[in-house]
PDB file of C-alpha atoms in Angstrom:
ATOM      1  CA  MET A   1     -44.559-180.430 183.536  1.00  0.00           C
ATOM      2  CA  THR A   2     -44.327-176.979 181.846  1.00  0.00           C
ATOM      3  CA  THR A   3     -41.591-174.034 182.377  1.00  0.00           C
ATOM      4  CA  SER A   4     -42.963-170.222 182.167  1.00  0.00           C
ATOM      5  CA  VAL A   5     -40.363-166.643 182.593  1.00  0.00           C
ATOM      6  CA  LEU A   6     -41.688-163.637 183.828  1.00  0.00           C
ATOM      7  CA  VAL A   7     -40.962-160.376 182.477  1.00  0.00           C
ATOM      8  CA  PRO A   8     -42.196-156.681 183.210  1.00  0.00           C
ATOM      9  CA  SER A   9     -42.976-154.522 179.832  1.00  0.00           C
ATOM     10  CA  SER A  10     -40.510-152.358 181.038  1.00  0.00           C
ATOM     11  CA  LEU A  11     -38.034-154.247 180.393  1.00  0.00           C
ATOM     12  CA  ALA A  12     -35.941-152.146 177.882  1.00  0.00           C
ATOM     13  CA  ARG A  13     -36.311-148.801 181.067  1.00  0.00           C
ATOM     14  CA  GLU A  14     -32.042-148.839 180.549  1.00  0.00           C
ATOM     15  CA  ALA A  15     -31.696-148.527 176.706  1.00  0.00           C
ATOM     16  CA  GLU A  16     -29.727-145.737 175.487  1.00  0.00           C
ATOM     17  CA  ASP A  17     -32.014-146.359 172.425  1.00  0.00           C
ATOM     18  CA  LYS A  18     -34.444-148.595 170.457  1.00  0.00           C
ATOM     19  CA  ARG A  19     -31.691-150.512 168.905  1.00  0.00           C
ATOM     20  CA  GLU A  20     -29.625-151.791 172.128  1.00  0.00           C
ATOM     21  CA  ALA A  21     -33.544-152.937 173.596  1.00  0.00           C
ATOM     22  CA  THR A  22     -33.796-154.634 170.353  1.00  0.00           C
ATOM     23  CA  ARG A  23     -30.093-156.255 171.462  1.00  0.00           C
ATOM     24  CA  LYS A  24     -31.278-156.251 174.834  1.00  0.00           C
ATOM     25  CA  LEU A  25     -34.129-158.490 173.759  1.00  0.00           C
ATOM     26  CA  GLY A  26     -33.039-160.819 172.054  1.00  0.00           C
ATOM     27  CA  TYR A  27     -31.023-162.582 174.227  1.00  0.00           C
ATOM     28  CA  VAL A  28     -34.020-162.610 176.189  1.00  0.00           C
ATOM     29  CA  ALA A  29     -35.587-165.117 174.086  1.00  0.00           C
ATOM     30  CA  ARG A  30     -32.731-167.163 173.131  1.00  0.00           C
ATOM     31  CA  ALA A  31     -32.051-167.349 177.545  1.00  0.00           C
ATOM     32  CA  ALA A  32     -35.474-168.396 176.818  1.00  0.00           C
ATOM     33  CA  THR A  33     -35.543-170.873 173.787  1.00  0.00           C
ATOM     34  CA  ILE A  34     -32.104-172.473 174.582  1.00  0.00           C
ATOM     35  CA  TYR A  35     -33.936-173.951 178.622  1.00  0.00           C
ATOM     36  CA  ARG A  36     -36.015-174.940 176.676  1.00  0.00           C
ATOM     37  CA  ALA A  37     -39.183-172.491 178.395  1.00  0.00           C
ATOM     38  CA  ASP A  38     -42.661-173.285 177.059  1.00  0.00           C
ATOM     39  CA  ARG A  39     -43.921-169.582 178.135  1.00  0.00           C
ATOM     40  CA  LEU A  40     -42.042-166.292 177.937  1.00  0.00           C
ATOM     41  CA  ILE A  41     -43.931-164.348 180.011  1.00  0.00           C
ATOM     42  CA  VAL A  42     -44.901-160.142 180.046  1.00  0.00           C
ATOM     43  CA  TYR A  43     -46.501-158.673 182.749  1.00  0.00           C
ATOM     44  CA  PRO A  44     -47.255-154.653 182.853  1.00  0.00           C
ATOM     45  CA  ASP A  45     -45.468-152.822 185.588  1.00  0.00           C
ATOM     46  CA  ARG A  46     -46.828-149.378 184.155  1.00  0.00           C
ATOM     47  CA  ASP A  47     -44.632-147.409 186.318  1.00  0.00           C
ATOM     48  CA  GLY A  48     -41.391-148.487 184.831  1.00  0.00           C
ATOM     49  CA  GLU A  49     -42.028-147.787 181.630  1.00  0.00           C
ATOM     50  CA  ARG A  50     -39.891-145.466 179.963  1.00  0.00           C
ATOM     51  CA  GLY A  51     -41.053-143.395 176.876  1.00  0.00           C
ATOM     52  CA  ASP A  52     -42.034-145.738 173.557  1.00  0.00           C
ATOM     53  CA  LEU A  53     -39.589-148.835 174.552  1.00  0.00           C
ATOM     54  CA  ASP A  54     -43.147-149.714 176.617  1.00  0.00           C
ATOM     55  CA  GLY A  55     -44.683-153.741 177.147  1.00  0.00           C
ATOM     56  CA  GLY A  56     -46.324-152.819 173.289  1.00  0.00           C
ATOM     57  CA  PHE A  57     -43.253-152.975 171.892  1.00  0.00           C
ATOM     58  CA  VAL A  58     -41.658-155.094 174.635  1.00  0.00           C
ATOM     59  CA  SER A  59     -43.615-157.662 173.814  1.00  0.00           C
ATOM     60  CA  THR A  60     -43.810-157.427 170.030  1.00  0.00           C
ATOM     61  CA  VAL A  61     -39.972-157.749 169.532  1.00  0.00           C
ATOM     62  CA  LEU A  62     -40.193-160.672 171.666  1.00  0.00           C
ATOM     63  CA  ARG A  63     -42.593-162.682 169.321  1.00  0.00           C
ATOM     64  CA  TYR A  64     -40.164-160.777 166.381  1.00  0.00           C
ATOM     65  CA  ALA A  65     -37.473-163.071 167.364  1.00  0.00           C
ATOM     66  CA  THR A  66     -39.834-166.252 167.973  1.00  0.00           C
ATOM     67  CA  THR A  67     -40.938-166.436 163.884  1.00  0.00           C
ATOM     68  CA  PRO A  68     -39.007-168.487 161.929  1.00  0.00           C
ATOM     69  CA  PRO A  69     -36.600-166.769 160.269  1.00  0.00           C
ATOM     70  CA  HIS A  70     -38.429-167.780 156.514  1.00  0.00           C
ATOM     71  CA  LEU A  71     -41.376-166.957 158.084  1.00  0.00           C
ATOM     72  CA  ARG A  72     -40.897-163.001 159.034  1.00  0.00           C
ATOM     73  CA  LYS A  73     -41.643-160.332 156.659  1.00  0.00           C
ATOM     74  CA  GLU A  74     -44.587-162.836 155.212  1.00  0.00           C
ATOM     75  CA  ILE A  75     -45.944-161.908 158.982  1.00  0.00           C
ATOM     76  CA  TRP A  76     -44.838-158.237 160.026  1.00  0.00           C
ATOM     77  CA  GLY A  77     -44.517-156.849 156.834  1.00  0.00           C
ATOM     78  CA  LYS A  78     -42.574-153.093 158.550  1.00  0.00           C
ATOM     79  CA  ARG A  79     -42.615-151.663 162.685  1.00  0.00           C
ATOM     80  CA  ASP A  80     -41.031-149.226 163.675  1.00  0.00           C
ATOM     81  CA  GLU A  81     -41.129-151.204 167.025  1.00  0.00           C
ATOM     82  CA  LEU A  82     -38.810-154.142 164.440  1.00  0.00           C
ATOM     83  CA  GLU A  83     -36.745-151.296 162.837  1.00  0.00           C
ATOM     84  CA  TYR A  84     -33.735-152.914 164.340  1.00  0.00           C
ATOM     85  CA  VAL A  85     -34.392-156.347 164.145  1.00  0.00           C
ATOM     86  CA  GLY A  86     -31.566-156.533 162.915  1.00  0.00           C
ATOM     87  CA  VAL A  87     -29.439-156.872 165.406  1.00  0.00           C
ATOM     88  CA  LEU A  88     -31.575-159.952 166.774  1.00  0.00           C
ATOM     89  CA  PRO A  89     -29.707-163.517 167.389  1.00  0.00           C
ATOM     90  CA  PRO A  90     -30.324-166.814 166.332  1.00  0.00           C
ATOM     91  CA  LEU A  91     -32.849-168.768 168.067  1.00  0.00           C
ATOM     92  CA  ARG A  92     -32.112-171.585 166.229  1.00  0.00           C
ATOM     93  CA  ALA A  93     -35.425-173.490 167.386  1.00  0.00           C
ATOM     94  CA  THR A  94     -35.952-177.088 167.898  1.00  0.00           C
ATOM     95  CA  SER A  95     -39.251-176.292 168.254  1.00  0.00           C
ATOM     96  CA  GLN A  96     -39.458-175.161 165.045  1.00  0.00           C
ATOM     97  CA  THR A  97     -39.411-177.718 162.913  1.00  0.00           C
ATOM     98  CA  GLY A  98     -36.282-177.921 160.655  1.00  0.00           C
ATOM     99  CA  SER A  99     -36.569-174.413 159.585  1.00  0.00           C
ATOM    100  CA  GLU A 100     -32.808-173.752 159.553  1.00  0.00           C
ATOM    101  CA  SER A 101     -32.771-177.347 157.262  1.00  0.00           C
ATOM    102  CA  ASP A 102     -32.027-176.657 153.345  1.00  0.00           C
ATOM    103  CA  ASP A 103     -32.032-181.605 153.956  1.00  0.00           C
ATOM    104  CA  SER A 104     -33.891-183.572 151.436  1.00  0.00           C
ATOM    105  CA  GLY A 105     -36.734-184.338 153.452  1.00  0.00           C
ATOM    106  CA  SER A 106     -36.714-181.952 156.554  1.00  0.00           C
ATOM    107  CA  LYS A 107     -39.748-180.099 158.079  1.00  0.00           C
ATOM    108  CA  ARG A 108     -40.230-176.265 157.818  1.00  0.00           C
ATOM    109  CA  GLN A 109     -42.900-173.797 159.546  1.00  0.00           C
ATOM    110  CA  GLY A 110     -44.713-172.741 156.962  1.00  0.00           C
ATOM    111  CA  ILE A 111     -47.830-169.638 155.898  1.00  0.00           C
ATOM    112  CA  VAL A 112     -51.200-170.363 154.711  1.00  0.00           C
ATOM    113  CA  THR A 113     -51.074-167.659 152.686  1.00  0.00           C
ATOM    114  CA  GLU A 114     -54.043-168.625 150.304  1.00  0.00           C
ATOM    115  CA  VAL A 115     -56.679-171.205 150.477  1.00  0.00           C
ATOM    116  CA  GLY A 116     -57.903-172.481 146.692  1.00  0.00           C
ATOM    117  CA  PRO A 117     -60.769-175.313 145.572  1.00  0.00           C
ATOM    118  CA  ASP A 118     -60.745-178.675 146.186  1.00  0.00           C
ATOM    119  CA  GLN A 119     -59.068-179.286 149.095  1.00  0.00           C
ATOM    120  CA  ARG A 120     -55.363-177.316 148.052  1.00  0.00           C
ATOM    121  CA  VAL A 121     -54.292-174.257 149.136  1.00  0.00           C
ATOM    122  CA  ARG A 122     -50.291-172.000 148.906  1.00  0.00           C
ATOM    123  CA  VAL A 123     -47.531-172.341 151.551  1.00  0.00           C
ATOM    124  CA  ASN A 124     -44.965-169.909 151.810  1.00  0.00           C
ATOM    125  CA  CYS A 125     -42.594-172.053 153.447  1.00  0.00           C
ATOM    126  CA  GLY A 126     -38.612-169.719 152.986  1.00  0.00           C
ATOM    127  CA  LEU A 127     -38.982-171.246 149.556  1.00  0.00           C
ATOM    128  CA  GLN A 128     -38.518-169.054 146.146  1.00  0.00           C
ATOM    129  CA  HIS A 129     -42.329-168.706 145.823  1.00  0.00           C
ATOM    130  CA  PRO A 130     -45.494-170.323 147.665  1.00  0.00           C
ATOM    131  CA  ILE A 131     -45.723-173.548 146.867  1.00  0.00           C
ATOM    132  CA  SER A 132     -49.231-175.399 146.033  1.00  0.00           C
ATOM    133  CA  LEU A 133     -49.956-178.483 148.093  1.00  0.00           C
ATOM    134  CA  ASN A 134     -53.234-179.992 148.426  1.00  0.00           C
ATOM    135  CA  VAL A 135     -54.280-180.120 152.599  1.00  0.00           C
ATOM    136  CA  PRO A 136     -55.031-183.507 154.692  1.00  0.00           C
ATOM    137  CA  SER A 137     -57.954-185.060 154.987  1.00  0.00           C
ATOM    138  CA  ASP A 138     -58.881-184.653 158.837  1.00  0.00           C
ATOM    139  CA  MET A 139     -57.289-181.263 158.736  1.00  0.00           C
ATOM    140  CA  ALA A 140     -59.050-177.657 158.149  1.00  0.00           C
ATOM    141  CA  LEU A 141     -56.906-174.904 157.414  1.00  0.00           C
ATOM    142  CA  GLU A 142     -57.697-171.009 156.929  1.00  0.00           C
ATOM    143  CA  GLN A 143     -55.926-168.345 156.015  1.00  0.00           C
ATOM    144  CA  GLY A 144     -52.751-166.873 158.173  1.00  0.00           C
ATOM    145  CA  GLU A 145     -52.549-170.551 160.076  1.00  0.00           C
ATOM    146  CA  ARG A 146     -48.560-172.554 160.278  1.00  0.00           C
ATOM    147  CA  VAL A 147     -47.906-176.096 158.732  1.00  0.00           C
ATOM    148  CA  THR A 148     -45.686-177.923 159.315  1.00  0.00           C
ATOM    149  CA  VAL A 149     -44.269-179.195 155.748  1.00  0.00           C
ATOM    150  CA  ARG A 150     -42.112-182.510 155.068  1.00  0.00           C
ATOM    151  CA  ILE A 151     -40.317-181.611 151.808  1.00  0.00           C
ATOM    152  CA  SER A 152     -38.291-184.646 150.078  1.00  0.00           C
ATOM    153  CA  SER A 153     -37.321-182.359 147.130  1.00  0.00           C
ATOM    154  CA  ARG A 154     -36.131-179.093 145.995  1.00  0.00           C
ATOM    155  CA  ARG A 155     -35.468-179.115 142.273  1.00  0.00           C
ATOM    156  CA  PRO A 156     -38.152-180.278 140.557  1.00  0.00           C
ATOM    157  CA  VAL A 157     -40.356-178.714 144.491  1.00  0.00           C
ATOM    158  CA  ARG A 158     -42.188-182.353 146.021  1.00  0.00           C
ATOM    159  CA  ALA A 159     -43.529-181.695 149.086  1.00  0.00           C
ATOM    160  CA  LYS A 160     -47.141-182.413 151.478  1.00  0.00           C
ATOM    161  CA  ILE A 161     -48.024-180.437 155.070  1.00  0.00           C
ATOM    162  CA  VAL A 162     -47.207-183.012 157.481  1.00  0.00           C
ATOM    163  CA  ASP A 163     -49.196-181.332 160.758  1.00  0.00           C
ATOM    164  CA  LYS A 164     -49.354-178.352 162.171  1.00  0.00           C
ATOM    165  CA  PRO A 165     -45.636-176.638 163.993  1.00  0.00           C
ATOM    166  CA  THR A 166     -45.100-178.602 167.202  1.00  0.00           C
ATOM    167  CA  GLN A 167     -45.765-175.150 169.790  1.00  0.00           C
ATOM    168  CA  GLY A 168     -42.341-173.461 171.231  1.00  0.00           C
ATOM    169  CA  LEU A 169     -41.671-170.679 172.738  1.00  0.00           C
ATOM    170  CA  SER A 170     -44.970-168.426 173.026  1.00  0.00           C
ATOM    171  CA  ILE A 171     -44.975-164.490 173.897  1.00  0.00           C
ATOM    172  CA  GLU A 172     -48.313-163.735 176.088  1.00  0.00           C
ATOM    173  CA  GLU A 173     -49.204-161.060 177.977  1.00  0.00           C
ATOM    174  CA  THR A 174     -50.495-161.202 181.634  1.00  0.00           C
ATOM    175  CA  ASP A 175     -50.782-160.336 185.021  1.00  0.00           C
ATOM    176  CA  LEU A 176     -48.718-161.193 187.288  1.00  0.00           C
ATOM    177  CA  SER A 177     -51.252-163.145 189.256  1.00  0.00           C
ATOM    178  CA  ALA A 178     -53.323-164.260 186.768  1.00  0.00           C
ATOM    179  CA  ALA A 179     -49.736-166.354 185.735  1.00  0.00           C
ATOM    180  CA  LEU A 180     -48.456-167.341 188.976  1.00  0.00           C
ATOM    181  CA  SER A 181     -52.908-168.415 189.450  1.00  0.00           C
ATOM    182  CA  ARG A 182     -52.189-170.880 186.376  1.00  0.00           C
ATOM    183  CA  GLU A 183     -52.844-174.707 186.654  1.00  0.00           C
ATOM    184  CA  ASP A 184     -49.830-175.238 185.408  1.00  0.00           C
ATOM    185  CA  ALA A 185     -47.779-173.110 186.806  1.00  0.00           C
ATOM    186  CA  GLY A 186     -45.789-176.209 189.501  1.00  0.00           C
ATOM    187  CA  VAL A 187     -43.320-174.494 191.936  1.00  0.00           C
ATOM    188  CA  ARG A 188     -43.569-169.941 190.969  1.00  0.00           C
ATOM    189  CA  ILE A 189     -40.146-168.371 192.111  1.00  0.00           C
ATOM    190  CA  ALA A 190     -39.195-164.617 192.667  1.00  0.00           C
ATOM    191  CA  ALA A 191     -35.665-164.047 191.419  1.00  0.00           C
ATOM    192  CA  SER A 192     -34.583-161.220 192.709  1.00  0.00           C
ATOM    193  CA  ARG A 193     -31.176-160.024 194.780  1.00  0.00           C
ATOM    194  CA  PHE A 194     -33.025-160.164 198.311  1.00  0.00           C
ATOM    195  CA  GLY A 195     -34.439-164.009 198.108  1.00  0.00           C
ATOM    196  CA  GLU A 196     -32.561-167.108 199.526  1.00  0.00           C
ATOM    197  CA  PRO A 197     -29.487-167.542 198.406  1.00  0.00           C
ATOM    198  CA  LEU A 198     -29.422-170.929 196.035  1.00  0.00           C
ATOM    199  CA  THR A 199     -27.017-173.589 197.407  1.00  0.00           C
ATOM    200  CA  VAL A 200     -26.434-176.943 196.803  1.00  0.00           C
ATOM    201  CA  GLY A 201     -28.738-178.373 199.343  1.00  0.00           C
ATOM    202  CA  LYS A 202     -31.591-175.719 198.284  1.00  0.00           C
ATOM    203  CA  LEU A 203     -31.126-177.134 194.369  1.00  0.00           C
ATOM    204  CA  GLU A 204     -31.502-181.001 195.294  1.00  0.00           C
ATOM    205  CA  THR A 205     -34.499-179.695 196.767  1.00  0.00           C
ATOM    206  CA  LEU A 206     -35.954-177.647 194.372  1.00  0.00           C
ATOM    207  CA  ALA A 207     -34.631-180.414 190.994  1.00  0.00           C
ATOM    208  CA  GLY A 208     -37.138-183.171 192.365  1.00  0.00           C
ATOM    209  CA  ARG A 209     -40.398-180.719 193.104  1.00  0.00           C
ATOM    210  CA  ILE A 210     -39.722-178.324 189.033  1.00  0.00           C
ATOM    211  CA  GLU A 211     -39.224-182.218 187.288  1.00  0.00           C
ATOM    212  CA  ARG A 212     -42.211-183.665 188.801  1.00  0.00           C
ATOM    213  CA  ASP A 213     -44.396-180.387 189.471  1.00  0.00           C
ATOM    214  CA  GLY A 214     -42.800-177.711 186.193  1.00  0.00           C
ATOM    215  CA  LEU A 215     -41.852-174.512 187.556  1.00  0.00           C
ATOM    216  CA  THR A 216     -42.539-170.330 186.833  1.00  0.00           C
ATOM    217  CA  VAL A 217     -40.213-167.608 187.809  1.00  0.00           C
ATOM    218  CA  ALA A 218     -40.418-164.218 187.655  1.00  0.00           C
ATOM    219  CA  PHE A 219     -37.299-161.333 187.254  1.00  0.00           C
ATOM    220  CA  GLY A 220     -37.817-157.735 187.990  1.00  0.00           C
ATOM    221  CA  ALA A 221     -36.471-154.762 185.282  1.00  0.00           C
ATOM    222  CA  PRO A 222     -32.974-153.304 184.946  1.00  0.00           C
ATOM    223  CA  GLU A 223     -32.719-151.011 188.665  1.00  0.00           C
ATOM    224  CA  ARG A 224     -36.780-151.924 189.710  1.00  0.00           C
ATOM    225  CA  GLY A 225     -36.677-155.426 191.157  1.00  0.00           C
ATOM    226  CA  LEU A 226     -39.113-158.161 192.573  1.00  0.00           C
ATOM    227  CA  PRO A 227     -39.863-156.110 195.391  1.00  0.00           C
ATOM    228  CA  ALA A 228     -39.804-152.112 193.587  1.00  0.00           C
ATOM    229  CA  ILE A 229     -42.440-153.491 191.188  1.00  0.00           C
ATOM    230  CA  LEU A 230     -44.677-155.341 193.521  1.00  0.00           C
ATOM    231  CA  GLY A 231     -44.089-152.475 196.622  1.00  0.00           C
ATOM    232  CA  ILE A 232     -42.985-154.872 198.478  1.00  0.00           C
ATOM    233  CA  ASP A 233     -40.381-153.829 201.258  1.00  0.00           C
ATOM    234  CA  ALA A 234     -36.959-156.249 200.619  1.00  0.00           C
ATOM    235  CA  ASP A 235     -37.025-155.805 203.932  1.00  0.00           C
ATOM    236  CA  ALA A 236     -39.538-157.984 204.209  1.00  0.00           C
ATOM    237  CA  VAL A 237     -38.605-160.420 201.483  1.00  0.00           C
ATOM    238  CA  GLN A 238     -35.163-160.676 203.541  1.00  0.00           C
ATOM    239  CA  LYS A 239     -36.887-161.256 207.238  1.00  0.00           C
ATOM    240  CA  ASP A 240     -40.630-162.978 206.452  1.00  0.00           C
ATOM    241  CA  GLY A 241     -41.222-163.245 202.619  1.00  0.00           C
ATOM    242  CA  VAL A 242     -38.914-166.544 202.349  1.00  0.00           C
ATOM    243  CA  LYS A 243     -41.433-169.926 202.066  1.00  0.00           C
ATOM    244  CA  ARG A 244     -39.926-172.386 202.457  1.00  0.00           C
ATOM    245  CA  LEU A 245     -40.772-175.565 200.465  1.00  0.00           C
ATOM    246  CA  ASP A 246     -39.355-178.145 202.829  1.00  0.00           C
ATOM    247  CA  ALA A 247     -40.812-176.734 205.470  1.00  0.00           C
ATOM    248  CA  GLU A 248     -43.058-178.503 208.333  1.00  0.00           C
ATOM    249  CA  ASP A 249     -45.476-176.366 207.517  1.00  0.00           C
ATOM    250  CA  ASP A 250     -46.118-173.118 205.483  1.00  0.00           C
ATOM    251  CA  ALA A 251     -46.613-170.496 208.358  1.00  0.00           C
ATOM    252  CA  ASP A 252     -43.788-168.074 207.373  1.00  0.00           C
ATOM    253  CA  VAL A 253     -45.938-165.209 206.869  1.00  0.00           C
ATOM    254  CA  GLU A 254     -45.634-163.885 202.753  1.00  0.00           C
ATOM    255  CA  PRO A 255     -44.608-159.768 202.684  1.00  0.00           C
ATOM    256  CA  ASN A 256     -47.562-157.666 201.755  1.00  0.00           C
ATOM    257  CA  GLY A 257     -48.372-157.899 198.309  1.00  0.00           C
ATOM    258  CA  ASP A 258     -46.486-160.928 197.251  1.00  0.00           C
ATOM    259  CA  PRO A 259     -49.116-162.507 194.359  1.00  0.00           C
ATOM    260  CA  GLY A 260     -47.944-165.468 195.980  1.00  0.00           C
ATOM    261  CA  PHE A 261     -44.841-166.879 195.052  1.00  0.00           C
ATOM    262  CA  ASP A 262     -43.635-170.232 197.017  1.00  0.00           C
ATOM    263  CA  LEU A 263     -39.852-168.483 197.023  1.00  0.00           C
ATOM    264  CA  TRP A 264     -37.916-165.516 196.857  1.00  0.00           C
ATOM    265  CA  LEU A 265     -33.957-166.654 195.229  1.00  0.00           C
ATOM    266  CA  ASN A 266     -30.690-165.323 194.608  1.00  0.00           C
ATOM    267  CA  THR A 267     -28.977-167.184 192.193  1.00  0.00           C
ATOM    268  CA  VAL A 268     -26.456-165.278 191.684  1.00  0.00           C
ATOM    269  CA  PRO A 269     -25.039-164.757 195.751  1.00  0.00           C
ATOM    270  CA  ASN A 270     -22.451-163.791 195.496  1.00  0.00           C
ATOM    271  CA  GLN A 271     -22.385-161.255 192.372  1.00  0.00           C
ATOM    272  CA  GLY A 272     -18.899-159.651 191.654  1.00  0.00           C
ATOM    273  CA  SER A 273     -21.010-156.947 190.095  1.00  0.00           C
ATOM    274  CA  GLY A 274     -22.960-154.398 191.678  1.00  0.00           C
ATOM    275  CA  VAL A 275     -25.791-155.082 188.773  1.00  0.00           C
ATOM    276  CA  VAL A 276     -27.132-158.037 187.146  1.00  0.00           C
ATOM    277  CA  ARG A 277     -28.549-157.738 183.643  1.00  0.00           C
ATOM    278  CA  THR A 278     -32.666-159.198 183.467  1.00  0.00           C
ATOM    279  CA  GLU A 279     -30.593-161.189 180.073  1.00  0.00           C
ATOM    280  CA  GLU A 280     -27.486-162.297 182.694  1.00  0.00           C
ATOM    281  CA  ALA A 281     -30.461-162.934 185.524  1.00  0.00           C
ATOM    282  CA  LEU A 282     -31.948-165.770 183.321  1.00  0.00           C
ATOM    283  CA  PHE A 283     -29.104-167.178 182.313  1.00  0.00           C
ATOM    284  CA  ALA A 284     -27.795-167.571 185.824  1.00  0.00           C
ATOM    285  CA  THR A 285     -31.504-168.098 186.982  1.00  0.00           C
ATOM    286  CA  LEU A 286     -32.674-170.951 184.540  1.00  0.00           C
ATOM    287  CA  ALA A 287     -29.604-172.771 183.936  1.00  0.00           C
ATOM    288  CA  PRO A 288     -29.329-174.666 187.932  1.00  0.00           C
ATOM    289  CA  LEU A 289     -33.343-174.935 187.715  1.00  0.00           C
ATOM    290  CA  THR A 290     -33.462-177.034 184.594  1.00  0.00           C
ATOM    291  CA  LEU A 291     -31.136-179.463 186.138  1.00  0.00           C
ATOM    292  CA  ARG A 292     -33.055-183.227 186.695  1.00  0.00           C
ATOM    293  CA  ALA A 293     -33.097-184.555 190.224  1.00  0.00           C
TER     294      ALA A 293
END
């Protein structure tokens, strides 16, 4: 069972500058991390992109945000897109195998900086200098690969490679149709204010399906929701676009251009603000949809 979150390449379109756009993307990554999403997928919305805050910028900042802090300099160096990454909120992701821990015996993600002879490599794992370690006999490593290092002592340094890192939140780029057609897509939901209001009864029906099959949920961009991105008339979504998962048949007519959602869902049905930002919609949507039956 997997959870995939889909956001458009135009996600930062309304930001005043690169600094504010970076902050916004940090909270998108944080929402996906808090609710244990497996994939954060950036799908193309070229018509909605603005200037240099395009899909490349969005994907780069999200990938940086999900990189363990002690590996960021080694992996990313300096890039124009990363000018304001100091404003990113910390993720403190549990999937980063204890990268924030300083306890003896803690696990940390490391990156192989040099492959030497006799099954030895140098690994940067956030200590003062890269350390030379033996490679387990059942493992083959190349420069640039990530590994998990168990540190049993810091003074003197004693450590060993125990595994490749546990897979956490991955950042991917693909089109909406491809993401929805994955075999593990599970229940495919379009988050939209034009969708069916989320109720306690509807959530009860959804929770069992999501727990069994997984979840893929797509979001739109500021002032450019999913209907606009897909070229779908909003009225058509409200009248014809809702496929009810508990219906006896699948005779509901999808609006022209729908790439294959199971349900259009309004997860903030009584919103008190005229606009719900995408990062706010992620928190409001993933919180109920990741509850277990």
